[in-house]
PDB file of C-alpha atoms in Angstrom:
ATOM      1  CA  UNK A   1       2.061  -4.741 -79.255  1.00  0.00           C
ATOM      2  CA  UNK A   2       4.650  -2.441 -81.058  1.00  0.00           C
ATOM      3  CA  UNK A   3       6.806  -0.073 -79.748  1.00  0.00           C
ATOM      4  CA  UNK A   4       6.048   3.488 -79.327  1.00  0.00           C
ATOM      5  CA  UNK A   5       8.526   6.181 -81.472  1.00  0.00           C
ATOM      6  CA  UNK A   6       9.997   8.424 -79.541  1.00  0.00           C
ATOM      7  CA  UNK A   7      12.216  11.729 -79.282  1.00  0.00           C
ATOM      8  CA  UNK A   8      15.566  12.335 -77.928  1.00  0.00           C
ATOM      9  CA  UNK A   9      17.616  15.354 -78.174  1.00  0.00           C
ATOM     10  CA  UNK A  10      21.054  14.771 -78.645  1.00  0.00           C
ATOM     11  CA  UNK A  11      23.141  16.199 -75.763  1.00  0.00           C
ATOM     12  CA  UNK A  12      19.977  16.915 -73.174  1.00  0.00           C
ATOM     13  CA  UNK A  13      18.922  17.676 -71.001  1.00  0.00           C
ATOM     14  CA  UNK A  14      20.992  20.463 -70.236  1.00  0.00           C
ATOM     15  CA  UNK A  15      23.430  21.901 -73.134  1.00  0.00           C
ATOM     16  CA  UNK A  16      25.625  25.210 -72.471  1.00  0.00           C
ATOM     17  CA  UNK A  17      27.023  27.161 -75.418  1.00  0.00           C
ATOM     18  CA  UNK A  18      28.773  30.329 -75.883  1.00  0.00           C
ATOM     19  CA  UNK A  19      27.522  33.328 -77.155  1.00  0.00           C
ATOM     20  CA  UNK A  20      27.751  33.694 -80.675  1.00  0.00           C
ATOM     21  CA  UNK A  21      28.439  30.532 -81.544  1.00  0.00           C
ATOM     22  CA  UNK A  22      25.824  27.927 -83.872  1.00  0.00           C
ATOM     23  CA  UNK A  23      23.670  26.211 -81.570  1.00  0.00           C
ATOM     24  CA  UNK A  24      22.656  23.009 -83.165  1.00  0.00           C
ATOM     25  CA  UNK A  25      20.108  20.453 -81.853  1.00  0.00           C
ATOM     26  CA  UNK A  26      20.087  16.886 -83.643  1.00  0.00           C
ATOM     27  CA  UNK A  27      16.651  15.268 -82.810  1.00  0.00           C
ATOM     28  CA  UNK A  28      16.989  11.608 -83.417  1.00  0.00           C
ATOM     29  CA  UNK A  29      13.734   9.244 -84.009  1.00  0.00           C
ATOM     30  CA  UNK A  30      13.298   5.924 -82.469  1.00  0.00           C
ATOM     31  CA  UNK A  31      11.656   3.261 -83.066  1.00  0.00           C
ATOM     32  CA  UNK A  32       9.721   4.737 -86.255  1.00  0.00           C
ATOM     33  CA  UNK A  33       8.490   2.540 -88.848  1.00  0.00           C
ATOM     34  CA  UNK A  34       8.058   5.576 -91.429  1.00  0.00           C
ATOM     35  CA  UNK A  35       9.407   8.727 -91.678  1.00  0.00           C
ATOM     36  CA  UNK A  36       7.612  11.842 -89.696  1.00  0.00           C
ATOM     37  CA  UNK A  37       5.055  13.737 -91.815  1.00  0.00           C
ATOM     38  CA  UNK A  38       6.180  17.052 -89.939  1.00  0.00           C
ATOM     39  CA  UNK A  39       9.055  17.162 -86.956  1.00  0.00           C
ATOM     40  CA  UNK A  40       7.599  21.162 -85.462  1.00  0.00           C
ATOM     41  CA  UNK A  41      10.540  23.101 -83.448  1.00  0.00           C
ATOM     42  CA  UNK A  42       9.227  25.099 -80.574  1.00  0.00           C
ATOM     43  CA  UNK A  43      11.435  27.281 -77.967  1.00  0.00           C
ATOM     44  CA  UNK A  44       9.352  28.122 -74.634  1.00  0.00           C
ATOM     45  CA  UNK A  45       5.892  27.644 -76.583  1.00  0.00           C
ATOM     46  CA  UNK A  46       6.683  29.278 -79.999  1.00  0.00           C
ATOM     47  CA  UNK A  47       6.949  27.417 -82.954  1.00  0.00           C
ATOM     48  CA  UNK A  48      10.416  28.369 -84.490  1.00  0.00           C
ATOM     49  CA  UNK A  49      10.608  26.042 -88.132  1.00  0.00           C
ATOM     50  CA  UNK A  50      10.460  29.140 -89.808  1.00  0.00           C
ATOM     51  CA  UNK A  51      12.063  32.200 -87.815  1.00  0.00           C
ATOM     52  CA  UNK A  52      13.939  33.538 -90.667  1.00  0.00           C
ATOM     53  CA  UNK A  53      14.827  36.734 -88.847  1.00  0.00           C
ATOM     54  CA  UNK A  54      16.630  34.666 -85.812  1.00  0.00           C
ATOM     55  CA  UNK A  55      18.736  32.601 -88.144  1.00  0.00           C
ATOM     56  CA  UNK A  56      16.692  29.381 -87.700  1.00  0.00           C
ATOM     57  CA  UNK A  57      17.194  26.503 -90.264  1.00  0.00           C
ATOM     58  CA  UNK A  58      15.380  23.455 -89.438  1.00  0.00           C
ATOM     59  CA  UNK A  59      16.691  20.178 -91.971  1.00  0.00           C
ATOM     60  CA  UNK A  60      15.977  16.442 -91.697  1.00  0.00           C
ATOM     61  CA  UNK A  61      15.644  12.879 -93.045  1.00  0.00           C
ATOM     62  CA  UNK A  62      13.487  10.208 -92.160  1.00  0.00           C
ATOM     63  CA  UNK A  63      15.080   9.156 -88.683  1.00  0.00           C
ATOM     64  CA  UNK A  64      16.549  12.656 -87.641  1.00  0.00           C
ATOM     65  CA  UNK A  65      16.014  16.654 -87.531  1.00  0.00           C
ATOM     66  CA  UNK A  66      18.297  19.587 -87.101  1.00  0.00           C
ATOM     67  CA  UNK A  67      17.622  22.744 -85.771  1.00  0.00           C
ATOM     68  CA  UNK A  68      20.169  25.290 -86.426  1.00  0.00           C
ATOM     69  CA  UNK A  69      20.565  28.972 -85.094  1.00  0.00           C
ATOM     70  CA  UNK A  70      23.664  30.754 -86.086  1.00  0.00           C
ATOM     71  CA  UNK A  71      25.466  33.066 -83.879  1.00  0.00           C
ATOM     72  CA  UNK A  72      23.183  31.921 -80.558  1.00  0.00           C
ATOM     73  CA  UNK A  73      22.527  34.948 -78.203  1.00  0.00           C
ATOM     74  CA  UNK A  74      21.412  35.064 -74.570  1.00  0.00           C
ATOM     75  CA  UNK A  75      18.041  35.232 -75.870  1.00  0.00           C
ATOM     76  CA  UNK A  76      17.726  31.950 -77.393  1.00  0.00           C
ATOM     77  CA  UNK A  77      18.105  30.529 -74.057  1.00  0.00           C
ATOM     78  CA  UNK A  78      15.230  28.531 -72.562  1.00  0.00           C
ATOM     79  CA  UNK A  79      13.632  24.976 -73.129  1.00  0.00           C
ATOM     80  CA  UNK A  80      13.238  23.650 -77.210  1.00  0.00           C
ATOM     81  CA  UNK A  81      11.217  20.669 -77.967  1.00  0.00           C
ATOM     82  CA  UNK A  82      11.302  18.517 -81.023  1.00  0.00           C
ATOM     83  CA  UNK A  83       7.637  17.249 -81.911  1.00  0.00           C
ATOM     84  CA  UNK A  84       7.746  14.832 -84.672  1.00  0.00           C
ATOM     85  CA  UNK A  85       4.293  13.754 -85.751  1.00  0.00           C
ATOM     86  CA  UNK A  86       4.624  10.144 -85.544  1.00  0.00           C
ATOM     87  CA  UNK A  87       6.492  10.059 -81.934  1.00  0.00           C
ATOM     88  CA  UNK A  88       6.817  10.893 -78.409  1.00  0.00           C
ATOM     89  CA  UNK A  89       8.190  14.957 -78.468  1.00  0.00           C
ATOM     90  CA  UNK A  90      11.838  15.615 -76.547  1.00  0.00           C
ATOM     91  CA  UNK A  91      12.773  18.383 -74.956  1.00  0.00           C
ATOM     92  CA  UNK A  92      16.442  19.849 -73.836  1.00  0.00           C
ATOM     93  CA  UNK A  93      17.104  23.320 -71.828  1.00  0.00           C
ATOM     94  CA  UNK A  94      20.146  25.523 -73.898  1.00  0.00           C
ATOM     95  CA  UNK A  95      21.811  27.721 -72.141  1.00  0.00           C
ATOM     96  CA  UNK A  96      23.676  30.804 -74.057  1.00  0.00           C
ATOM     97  CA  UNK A  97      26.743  31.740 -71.751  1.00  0.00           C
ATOM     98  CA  UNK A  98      28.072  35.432 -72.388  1.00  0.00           C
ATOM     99  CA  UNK A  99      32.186  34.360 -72.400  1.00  0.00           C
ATOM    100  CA  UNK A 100      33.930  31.361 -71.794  1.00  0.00           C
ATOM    101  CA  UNK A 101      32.092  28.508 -71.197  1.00  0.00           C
ATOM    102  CA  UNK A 102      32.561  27.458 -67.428  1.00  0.00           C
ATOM    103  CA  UNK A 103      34.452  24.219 -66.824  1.00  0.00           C
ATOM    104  CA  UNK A 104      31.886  22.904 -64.329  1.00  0.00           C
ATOM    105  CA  UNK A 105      28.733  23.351 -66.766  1.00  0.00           C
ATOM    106  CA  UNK A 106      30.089  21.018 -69.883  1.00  0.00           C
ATOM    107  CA  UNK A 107      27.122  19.546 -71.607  1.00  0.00           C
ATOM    108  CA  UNK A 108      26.123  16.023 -70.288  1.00  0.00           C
ATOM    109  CA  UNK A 109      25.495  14.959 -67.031  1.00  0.00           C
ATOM    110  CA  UNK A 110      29.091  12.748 -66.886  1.00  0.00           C
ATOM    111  CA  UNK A 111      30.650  16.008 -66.193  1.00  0.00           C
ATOM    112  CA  UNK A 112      28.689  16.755 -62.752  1.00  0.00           C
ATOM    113  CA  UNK A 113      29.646  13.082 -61.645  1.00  0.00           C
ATOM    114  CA  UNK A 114      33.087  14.082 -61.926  1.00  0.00           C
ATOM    115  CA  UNK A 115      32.901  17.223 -60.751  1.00  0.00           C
ATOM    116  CA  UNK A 116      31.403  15.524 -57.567  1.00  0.00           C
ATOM    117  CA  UNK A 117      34.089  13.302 -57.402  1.00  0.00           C
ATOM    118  CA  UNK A 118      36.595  16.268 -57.200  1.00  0.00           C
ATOM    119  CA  UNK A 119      34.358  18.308 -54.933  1.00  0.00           C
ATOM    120  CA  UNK A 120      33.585  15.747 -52.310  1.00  0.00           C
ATOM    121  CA  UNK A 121      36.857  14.823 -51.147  1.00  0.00           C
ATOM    122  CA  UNK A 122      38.084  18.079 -51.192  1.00  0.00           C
ATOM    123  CA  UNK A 123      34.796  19.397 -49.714  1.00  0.00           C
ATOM    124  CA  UNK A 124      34.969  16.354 -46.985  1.00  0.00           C
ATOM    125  CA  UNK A 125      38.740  17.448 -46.049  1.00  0.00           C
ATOM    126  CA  UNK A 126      37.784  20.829 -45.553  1.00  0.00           C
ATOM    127  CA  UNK A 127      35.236  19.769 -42.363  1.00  0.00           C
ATOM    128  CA  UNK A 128      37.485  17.447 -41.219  1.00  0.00           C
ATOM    129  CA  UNK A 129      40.283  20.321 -40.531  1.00  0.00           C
ATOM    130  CA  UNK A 130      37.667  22.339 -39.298  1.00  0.00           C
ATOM    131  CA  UNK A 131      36.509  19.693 -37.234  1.00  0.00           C
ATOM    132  CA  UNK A 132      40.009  19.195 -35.289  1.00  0.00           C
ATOM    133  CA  UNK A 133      40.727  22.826 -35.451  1.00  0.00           C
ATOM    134  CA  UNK A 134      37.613  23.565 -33.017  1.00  0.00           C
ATOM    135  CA  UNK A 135      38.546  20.344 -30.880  1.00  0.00           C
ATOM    136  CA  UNK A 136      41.981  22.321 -30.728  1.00  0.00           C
ATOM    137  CA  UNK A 137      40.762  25.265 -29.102  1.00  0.00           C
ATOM    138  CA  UNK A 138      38.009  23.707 -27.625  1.00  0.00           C
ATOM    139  CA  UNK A 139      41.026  21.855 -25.376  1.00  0.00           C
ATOM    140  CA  UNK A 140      43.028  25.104 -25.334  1.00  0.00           C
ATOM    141  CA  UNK A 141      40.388  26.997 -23.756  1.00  0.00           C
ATOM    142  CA  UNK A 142      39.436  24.288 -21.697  1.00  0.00           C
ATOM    143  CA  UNK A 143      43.120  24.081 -20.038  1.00  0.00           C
ATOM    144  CA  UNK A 144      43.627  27.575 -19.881  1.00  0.00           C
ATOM    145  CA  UNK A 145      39.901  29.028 -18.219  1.00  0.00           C
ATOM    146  CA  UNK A 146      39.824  26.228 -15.886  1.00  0.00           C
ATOM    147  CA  UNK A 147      40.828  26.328 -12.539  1.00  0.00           C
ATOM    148  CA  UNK A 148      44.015  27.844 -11.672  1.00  0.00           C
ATOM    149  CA  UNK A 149      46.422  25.417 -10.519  1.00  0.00           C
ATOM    150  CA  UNK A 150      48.188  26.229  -7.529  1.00  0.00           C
ATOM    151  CA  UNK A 151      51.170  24.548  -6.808  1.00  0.00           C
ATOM    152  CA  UNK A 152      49.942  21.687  -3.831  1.00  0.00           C
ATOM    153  CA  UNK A 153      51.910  22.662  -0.252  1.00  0.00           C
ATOM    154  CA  UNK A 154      51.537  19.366   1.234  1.00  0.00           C
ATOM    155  CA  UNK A 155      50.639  19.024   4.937  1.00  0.00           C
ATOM    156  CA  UNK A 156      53.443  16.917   5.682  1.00  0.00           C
ATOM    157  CA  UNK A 157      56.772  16.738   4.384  1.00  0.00           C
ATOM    158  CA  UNK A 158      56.876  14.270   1.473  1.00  0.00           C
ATOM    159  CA  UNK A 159      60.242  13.139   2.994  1.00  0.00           C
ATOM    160  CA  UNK A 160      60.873  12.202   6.289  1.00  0.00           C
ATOM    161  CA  UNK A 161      64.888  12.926   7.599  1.00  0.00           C
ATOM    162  CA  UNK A 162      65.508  10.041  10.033  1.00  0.00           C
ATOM    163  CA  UNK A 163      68.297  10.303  12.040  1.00  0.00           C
TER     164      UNK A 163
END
């Protein structure tokens, strides 16, 4: 039994971009014995192959399409799916950042496993010094509320004087 053809959107399934910048989405084909009578854009649930007005330009070839916006705004934010008609539709979620683009949100999900590994040592650290500063004044107040110590007068004289 063949293989089925499916999607994949290059860079998903999260990709941040700045603000007026191109936002392109490469949609590659697998596993397709022919080329795709019709590969439909849609962002949210609107079809967008021929959104003129937003700067939409939609090319391909037999085993890839390209959706281009230029100059993305926050608007075109949201989910897009490629739906090719011989193959399995993929879908990605854009995000259009207003200024720099944050170093903990780069595209791909290699950059939150490093991010983790930063954050969880540092994070693990932090609880640890917490931890033995509250054992600190946990024996501070301890020693200093508890009983008052008098000095012990014994009964007898620790030291007997024989003579």
């Amino acid at each position: 039994m063949p293989t089925e053809a499916t999607a994949e959107l290059v860079g998903s399934p999260d990709l941040h971009i700045k603000s007026g910048s191109t936002l392109r989405l490469v949609c590659k084909l697998h596993q397709s014995t022919e080329a795709p009578v019709y590969v439909f854009w849609y962002h949210e649930e609107k079809m967008i192959n021929y959104d003129k007005e937003r700067g939409v330009s939609v090319h391909g070839d037999k085993s890839s399409s390209s959706l281009v916006i230029a100059e993305a705004q926050k608007s075109d934010s949201g989910n897009y799916s490629c739906v090719p008609s011989n193959a399995k539709p993929a879908s990605i979620n854009v995000h259009v950042l207003n200024g720099e683009k944050p170093a903990a949100m780069q595209h791909g999900s290699r950059s939150s496993a490093s991010s983790l590994k930063v954050h969880l040592p540092v994070t693990f650290c932090s609880w640890y010094c917490l931890f033995l500063l509250l054992l600190l004044v946990r024996k501070t107040l301890h020693h200093s509320s508890g009983p008052s110590r008098q000095p012990r007068i014994p009964s007898e004289p620790m030291f007997r004087v024989f003579r």
